[in-house]
CSV table of C-alpha atoms and ligand atoms in Angstrom, one decimal:
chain,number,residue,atom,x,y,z
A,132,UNK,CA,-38.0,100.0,283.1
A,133,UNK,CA,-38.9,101.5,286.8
A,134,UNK,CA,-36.8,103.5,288.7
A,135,UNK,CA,-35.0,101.4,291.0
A,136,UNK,CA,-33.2,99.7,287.6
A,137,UNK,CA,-32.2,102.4,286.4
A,138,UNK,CA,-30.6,104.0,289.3
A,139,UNK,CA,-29.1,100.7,290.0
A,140,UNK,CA,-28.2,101.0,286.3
A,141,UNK,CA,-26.9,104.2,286.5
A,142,UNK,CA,-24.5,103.1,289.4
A,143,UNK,CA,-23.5,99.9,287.4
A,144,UNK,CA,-22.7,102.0,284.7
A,145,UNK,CA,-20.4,104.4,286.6
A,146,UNK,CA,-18.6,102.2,288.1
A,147,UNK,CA,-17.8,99.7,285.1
A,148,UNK,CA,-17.1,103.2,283.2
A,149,UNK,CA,-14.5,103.5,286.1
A,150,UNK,CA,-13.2,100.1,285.6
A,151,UNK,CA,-12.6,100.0,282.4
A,152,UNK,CA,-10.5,103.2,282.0
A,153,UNK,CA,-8.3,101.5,284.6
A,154,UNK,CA,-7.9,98.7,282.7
A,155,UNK,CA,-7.7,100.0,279.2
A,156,UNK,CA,-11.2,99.0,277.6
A,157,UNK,CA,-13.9,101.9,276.4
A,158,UNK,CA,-17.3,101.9,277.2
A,159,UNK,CA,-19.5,103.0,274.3
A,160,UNK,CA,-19.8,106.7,274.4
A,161,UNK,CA,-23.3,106.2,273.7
A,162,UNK,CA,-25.1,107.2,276.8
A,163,UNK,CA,-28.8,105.9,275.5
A,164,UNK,CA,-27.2,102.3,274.8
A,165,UNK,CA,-24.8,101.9,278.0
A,166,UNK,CA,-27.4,103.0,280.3
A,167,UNK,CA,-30.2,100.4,278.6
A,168,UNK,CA,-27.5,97.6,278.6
A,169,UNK,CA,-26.4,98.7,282.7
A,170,UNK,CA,-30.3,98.6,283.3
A,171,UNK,CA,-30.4,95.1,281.9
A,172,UNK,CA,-27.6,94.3,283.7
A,173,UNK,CA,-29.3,95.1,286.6
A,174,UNK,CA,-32.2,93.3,285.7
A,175,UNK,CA,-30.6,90.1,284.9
A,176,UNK,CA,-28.5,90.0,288.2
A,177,UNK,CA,-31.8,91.1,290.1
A,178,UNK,CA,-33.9,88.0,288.6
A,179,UNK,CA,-31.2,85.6,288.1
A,180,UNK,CA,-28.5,86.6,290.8
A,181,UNK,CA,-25.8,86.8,288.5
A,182,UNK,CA,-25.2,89.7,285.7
A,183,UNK,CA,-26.1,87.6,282.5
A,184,UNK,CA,-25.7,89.3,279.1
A,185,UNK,CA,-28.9,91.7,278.4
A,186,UNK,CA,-28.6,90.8,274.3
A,187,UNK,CA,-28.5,86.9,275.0
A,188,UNK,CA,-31.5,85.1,276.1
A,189,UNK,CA,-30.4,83.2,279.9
A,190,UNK,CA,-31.4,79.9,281.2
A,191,UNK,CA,-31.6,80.8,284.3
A,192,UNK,CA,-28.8,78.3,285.5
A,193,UNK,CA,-25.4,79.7,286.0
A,194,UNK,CA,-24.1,76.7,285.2
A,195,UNK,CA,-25.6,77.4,281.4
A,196,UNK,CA,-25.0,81.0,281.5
A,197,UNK,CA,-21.8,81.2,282.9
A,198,UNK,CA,-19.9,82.3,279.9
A,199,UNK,CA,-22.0,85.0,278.9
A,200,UNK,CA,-21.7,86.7,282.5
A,201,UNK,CA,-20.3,90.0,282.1
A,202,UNK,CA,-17.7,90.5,280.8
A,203,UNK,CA,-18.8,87.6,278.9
A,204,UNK,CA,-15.7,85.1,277.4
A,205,UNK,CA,-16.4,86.2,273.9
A,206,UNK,CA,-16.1,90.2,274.3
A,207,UNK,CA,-11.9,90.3,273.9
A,208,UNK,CA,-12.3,88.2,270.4
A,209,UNK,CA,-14.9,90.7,269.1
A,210,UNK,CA,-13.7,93.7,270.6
A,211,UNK,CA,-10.6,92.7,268.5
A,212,UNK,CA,-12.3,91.5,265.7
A,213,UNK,CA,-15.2,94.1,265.6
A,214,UNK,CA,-14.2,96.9,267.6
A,215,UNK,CA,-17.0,96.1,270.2
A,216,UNK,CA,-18.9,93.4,272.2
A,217,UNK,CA,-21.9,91.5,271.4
A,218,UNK,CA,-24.3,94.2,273.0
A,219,UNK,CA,-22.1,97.1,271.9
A,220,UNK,CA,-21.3,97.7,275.8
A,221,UNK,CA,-17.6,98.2,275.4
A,222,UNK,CA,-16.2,99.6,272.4
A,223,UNK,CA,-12.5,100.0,270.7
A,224,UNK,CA,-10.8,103.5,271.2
A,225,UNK,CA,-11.9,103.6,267.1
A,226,UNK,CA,-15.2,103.8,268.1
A,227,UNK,CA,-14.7,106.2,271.0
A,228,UNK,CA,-13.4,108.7,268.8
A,229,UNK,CA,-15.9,108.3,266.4
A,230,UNK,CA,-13.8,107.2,263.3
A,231,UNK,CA,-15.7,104.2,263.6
A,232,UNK,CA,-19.3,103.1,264.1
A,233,UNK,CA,-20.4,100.7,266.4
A,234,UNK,CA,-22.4,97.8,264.3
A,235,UNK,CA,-24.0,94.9,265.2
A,236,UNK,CA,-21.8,92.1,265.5
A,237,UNK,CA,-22.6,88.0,265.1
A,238,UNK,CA,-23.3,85.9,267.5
A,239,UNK,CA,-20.0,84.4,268.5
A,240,UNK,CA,-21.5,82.0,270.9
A,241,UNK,CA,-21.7,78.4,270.2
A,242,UNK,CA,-25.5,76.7,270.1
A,243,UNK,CA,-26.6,75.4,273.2
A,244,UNK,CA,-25.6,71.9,271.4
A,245,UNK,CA,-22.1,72.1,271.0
A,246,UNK,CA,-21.8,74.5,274.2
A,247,UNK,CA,-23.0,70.9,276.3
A,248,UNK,CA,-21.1,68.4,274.1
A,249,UNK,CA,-17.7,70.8,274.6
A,250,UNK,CA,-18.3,70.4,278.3
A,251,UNK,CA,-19.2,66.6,278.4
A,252,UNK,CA,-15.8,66.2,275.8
A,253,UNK,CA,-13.2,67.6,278.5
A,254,UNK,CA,-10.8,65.2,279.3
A,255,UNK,CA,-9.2,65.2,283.2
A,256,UNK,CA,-5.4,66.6,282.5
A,257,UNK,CA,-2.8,64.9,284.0
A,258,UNK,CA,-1.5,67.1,288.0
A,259,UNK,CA,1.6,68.0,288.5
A,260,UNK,CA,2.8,67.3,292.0
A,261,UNK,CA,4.3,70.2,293.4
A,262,UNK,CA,7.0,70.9,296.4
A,263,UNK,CA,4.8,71.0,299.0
A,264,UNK,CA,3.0,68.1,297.9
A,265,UNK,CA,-0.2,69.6,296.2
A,266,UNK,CA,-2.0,68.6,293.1
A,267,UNK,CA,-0.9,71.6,290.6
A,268,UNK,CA,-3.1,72.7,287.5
A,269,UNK,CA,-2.6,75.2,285.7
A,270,UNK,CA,-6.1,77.1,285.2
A,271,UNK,CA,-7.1,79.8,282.5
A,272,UNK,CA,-9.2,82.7,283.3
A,273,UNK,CA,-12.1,82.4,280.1
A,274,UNK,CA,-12.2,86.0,280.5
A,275,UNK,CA,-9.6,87.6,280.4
A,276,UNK,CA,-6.8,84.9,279.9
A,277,UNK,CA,-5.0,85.4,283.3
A,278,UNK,CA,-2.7,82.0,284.0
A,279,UNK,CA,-2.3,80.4,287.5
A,280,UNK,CA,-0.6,77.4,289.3
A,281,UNK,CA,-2.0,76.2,291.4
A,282,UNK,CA,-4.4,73.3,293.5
A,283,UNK,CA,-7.6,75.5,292.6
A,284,UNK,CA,-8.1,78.7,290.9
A,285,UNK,CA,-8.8,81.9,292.8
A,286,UNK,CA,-11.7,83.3,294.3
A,287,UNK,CA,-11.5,85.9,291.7
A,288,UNK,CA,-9.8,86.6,288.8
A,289,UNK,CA,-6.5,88.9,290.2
A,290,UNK,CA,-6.8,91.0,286.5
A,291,UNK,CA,-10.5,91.3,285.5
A,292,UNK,CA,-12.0,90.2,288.9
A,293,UNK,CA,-14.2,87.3,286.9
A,294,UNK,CA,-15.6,85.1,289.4
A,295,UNK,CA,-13.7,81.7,290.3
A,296,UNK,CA,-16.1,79.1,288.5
A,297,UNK,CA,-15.1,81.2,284.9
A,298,UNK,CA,-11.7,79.4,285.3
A,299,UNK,CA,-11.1,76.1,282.9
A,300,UNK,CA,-7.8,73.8,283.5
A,301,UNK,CA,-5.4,74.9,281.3
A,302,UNK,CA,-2.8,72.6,279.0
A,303,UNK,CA,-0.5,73.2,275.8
B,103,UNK,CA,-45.3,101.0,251.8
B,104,UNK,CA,-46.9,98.1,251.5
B,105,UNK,CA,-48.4,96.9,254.7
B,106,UNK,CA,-46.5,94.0,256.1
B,107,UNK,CA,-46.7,92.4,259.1
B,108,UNK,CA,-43.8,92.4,261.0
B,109,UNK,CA,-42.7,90.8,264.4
B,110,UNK,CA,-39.8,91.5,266.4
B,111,UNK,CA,-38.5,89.1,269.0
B,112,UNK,CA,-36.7,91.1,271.3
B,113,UNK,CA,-35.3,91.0,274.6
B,114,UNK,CA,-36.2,93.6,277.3
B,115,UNK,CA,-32.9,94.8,278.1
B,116,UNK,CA,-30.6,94.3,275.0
B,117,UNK,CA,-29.7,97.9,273.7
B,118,UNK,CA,-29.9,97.1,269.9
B,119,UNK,CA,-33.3,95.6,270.4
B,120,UNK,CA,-34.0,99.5,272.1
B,121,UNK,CA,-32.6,100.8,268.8
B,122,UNK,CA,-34.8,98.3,266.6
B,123,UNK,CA,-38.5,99.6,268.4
B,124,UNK,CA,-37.0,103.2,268.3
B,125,UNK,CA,-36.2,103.3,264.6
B,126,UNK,CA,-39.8,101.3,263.6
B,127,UNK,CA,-41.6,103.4,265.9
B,128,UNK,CA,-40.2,106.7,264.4
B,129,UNK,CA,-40.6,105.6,261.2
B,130,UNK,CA,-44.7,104.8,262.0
B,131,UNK,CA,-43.8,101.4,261.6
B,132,UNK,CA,-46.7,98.8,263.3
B,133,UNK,CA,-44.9,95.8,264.9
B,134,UNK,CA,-45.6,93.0,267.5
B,135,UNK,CA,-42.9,93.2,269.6
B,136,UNK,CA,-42.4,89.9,271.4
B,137,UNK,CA,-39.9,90.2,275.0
B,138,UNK,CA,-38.8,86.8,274.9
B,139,UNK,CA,-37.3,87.2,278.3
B,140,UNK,CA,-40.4,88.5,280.0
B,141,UNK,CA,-42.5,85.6,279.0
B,142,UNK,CA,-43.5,84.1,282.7
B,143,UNK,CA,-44.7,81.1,281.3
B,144,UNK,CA,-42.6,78.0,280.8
B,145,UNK,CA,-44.2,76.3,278.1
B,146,UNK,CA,-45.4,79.5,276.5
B,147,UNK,CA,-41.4,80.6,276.7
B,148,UNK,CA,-40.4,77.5,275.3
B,149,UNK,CA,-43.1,77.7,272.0
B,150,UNK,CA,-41.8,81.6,271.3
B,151,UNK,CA,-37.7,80.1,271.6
B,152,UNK,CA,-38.4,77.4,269.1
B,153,UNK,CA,-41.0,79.9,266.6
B,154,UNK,CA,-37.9,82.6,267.0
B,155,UNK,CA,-35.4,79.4,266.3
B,156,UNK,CA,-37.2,79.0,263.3
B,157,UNK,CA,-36.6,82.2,261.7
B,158,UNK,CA,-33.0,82.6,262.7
B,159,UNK,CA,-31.4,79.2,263.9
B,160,UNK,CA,-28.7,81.3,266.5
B,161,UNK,CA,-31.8,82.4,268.7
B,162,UNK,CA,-30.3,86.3,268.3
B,163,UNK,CA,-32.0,89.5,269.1
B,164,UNK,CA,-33.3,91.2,267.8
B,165,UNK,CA,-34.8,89.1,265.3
B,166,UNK,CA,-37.3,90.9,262.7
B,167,UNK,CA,-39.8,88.8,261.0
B,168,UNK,CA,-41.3,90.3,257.6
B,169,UNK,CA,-44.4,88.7,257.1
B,170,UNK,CA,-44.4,85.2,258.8
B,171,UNK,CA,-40.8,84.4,257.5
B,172,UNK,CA,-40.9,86.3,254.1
B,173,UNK,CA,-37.9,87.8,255.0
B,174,UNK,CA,-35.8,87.8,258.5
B,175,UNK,CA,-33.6,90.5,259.4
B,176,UNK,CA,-31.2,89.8,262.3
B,177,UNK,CA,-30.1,92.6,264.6
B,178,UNK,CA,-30.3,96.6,264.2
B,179,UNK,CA,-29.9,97.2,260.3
B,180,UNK,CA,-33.0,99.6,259.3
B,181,UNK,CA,-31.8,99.6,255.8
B,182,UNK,CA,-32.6,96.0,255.5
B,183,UNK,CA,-35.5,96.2,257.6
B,184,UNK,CA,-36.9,99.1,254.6
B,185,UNK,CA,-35.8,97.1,251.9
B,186,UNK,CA,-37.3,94.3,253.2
B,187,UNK,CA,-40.4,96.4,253.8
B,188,UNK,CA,-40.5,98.0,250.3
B,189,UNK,CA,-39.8,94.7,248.0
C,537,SF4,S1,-19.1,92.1,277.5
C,537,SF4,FE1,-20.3,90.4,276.8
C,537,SF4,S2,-21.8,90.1,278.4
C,537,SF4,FE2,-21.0,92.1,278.7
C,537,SF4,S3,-22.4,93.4,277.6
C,537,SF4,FE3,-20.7,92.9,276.2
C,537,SF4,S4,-21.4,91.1,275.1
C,537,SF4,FE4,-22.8,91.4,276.8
C-alpha cells in the first residue's frame, strides 16, 4: 500500500476512532488490523468514490454496494451476535478489554441473487397524507435503525450520519 | 509437511486476508495469493469470481484452497489451515 493510503488511512482511522467513542461502539484495539482496514477504506472510496467494505468484494455500482458501505447494514447484528463486524473494524467492549477474541465471523450478507430479487419483491406502501398536505412515509435508516416521517428521508442519517439513499420505506 | 499447493483468494485491503499471508508467510508456507480486487481485467476478474465461487459458494475472503479443492478453509483460522496441511 503507498503512502498517500495510508496517511489517508491513518486520518480515517482517527477520526472514526473519534466517532465511535461518541457514539458508544469500539474500534478494535488492534492497531495492525484498523489501520489495514482504514487503508482499504481509503482505497475503496478512492477507486469507487464511496467507502465500500475492504473484506467484501464491490461491483463497482453503488447501487450494488450500497449496503455494505461503511458502516455496512449488517455490522449492529454481528457486533451483537459476535462481538464484532465482518472485517473485525469495530469490536464489543468484550473484545476491547481483551476477555474476548476477535474471530472471524460468517458472511451475513445475502448472495447477489436474493440481494436483487429482495429489491425487485418491494411492494409500494400505501402514504399517509399529512396536515400540510404532503405524502408521509415513514423511512428506516438500514444502518443504524433511526425512524422518520416524512415526504423523503434526510440527507443524512441525524444518528449515524449514513448517507440518504441507505434509507428503505418503513411499515409494521 | 507434505508439500501442498495452496491458493489464497484474497482481497488487497481486507485485514483478515493481511493476517492469512502473515501467518503462511511466517510459517514458510509457499502460496499463490490471488487479489481478487486488483484484477484490471474484466473477463479475467469475472473467471477468478466464479473459480473462487467454486470453492466457497458466499465468494468470502479470504478463501484458502488446499490443493485444487482438496480442502477449503474460509477466513483466518491457521489451525485449520495446518490440519488441512498435515492430513
Ligand atoms: S462496519 Fe461493515 S463495512 Fe465497515 S468495516 Fe465493518 S464489516 Fe466492513
Amino acid at each position: 500500500m503507498n503512502n498517500d493510503l495510508d496517511q489517508k488511512g491513518e486520518e480515517l482511522r482517527q477520526r472514526l476512532a473519534q466517532e465511535a467513542r461518541a457514539t458508544g461502539y469500539n474500534l478494535n484495539p488492534d492497531l495492525d488490523m484498523t489501520s489495514t482496514i482504514c487503508a482499504g477504506l481509503a482505497k475503496n472510496e478512492g477507486r469507487y468514490g464511496y467507502m465500500s467494505c475492504p473484506c467484501r468484494l464491490a461491483s463497482g455500482k453503488r447501487e450494488e454496494d450500497k449496503d455494505i458501505i461503511c458502516p455496512c447494514d449488517y455490522r449492529d447484528s454481528d457486533l451483537a451476535e459476535y462481538g464484532s463486524c465482518y472485517c473485525a473494524l469495530y469490536v464489543s467492549g468484550e473484545i476491547v478489554s481483551g476477555k474476548k477474541k476477535a474471530a472471524p465471523v460468517p458472511e451475513r450478507r445475502p448472495p447477489a441473487e436474493r440481494r436483487l430479487k429482495a429489491a425487485h419483491d418491494i411492494q409500494p406502501l400505501p402514504t399517509v397524507k399529512s396536515g400540510a398536505g404532503g405524502a408521509i412515509k415513514v423511512w428506516r435508516c438500514k444502518v443504524c435503525g433511526y425512524l422518520c416521517a416524512k415526504e423523503t428521508p434526510p440527507a443524512k442519517c441525524p444518528i449515524c450520519k449514513a448517507d440518504k439513499d441507505r434509507f428503505e420505506e418503513f411499515a409494521l | 509437511m507434505k508439500n501442498k499447493k495452496v491458493t489464497v483468494y484474497a482481497l488487497s485491503t481486507c485485514g483478515w486476508c493481511r493476517k492469512t499471508v502473515g501467518w503462511l508467510k511466517e510459517n514458510g508456507i509457499k502460496a499463490e495469493i490471488i487479489y481478487t480486487d486488483t484484477i484490471e481485467d474484466e473477463a479475467e476478474k469475472e473467471k477468478v469470481v466464479a473459480q473462487a465461487k467454486k470453492h466457497n459458494p458466499s465468494l468470502s475472503f479470504p478463501t484458502v484452497v488446499i490443493n485444487d479443492g482438496e480442502c477449503v478453509v474460509v477466513g483466518f483460522e491457521p489451525e485449520k489451515i495446518q490440519e488441512a496441511l498435515n492430513k
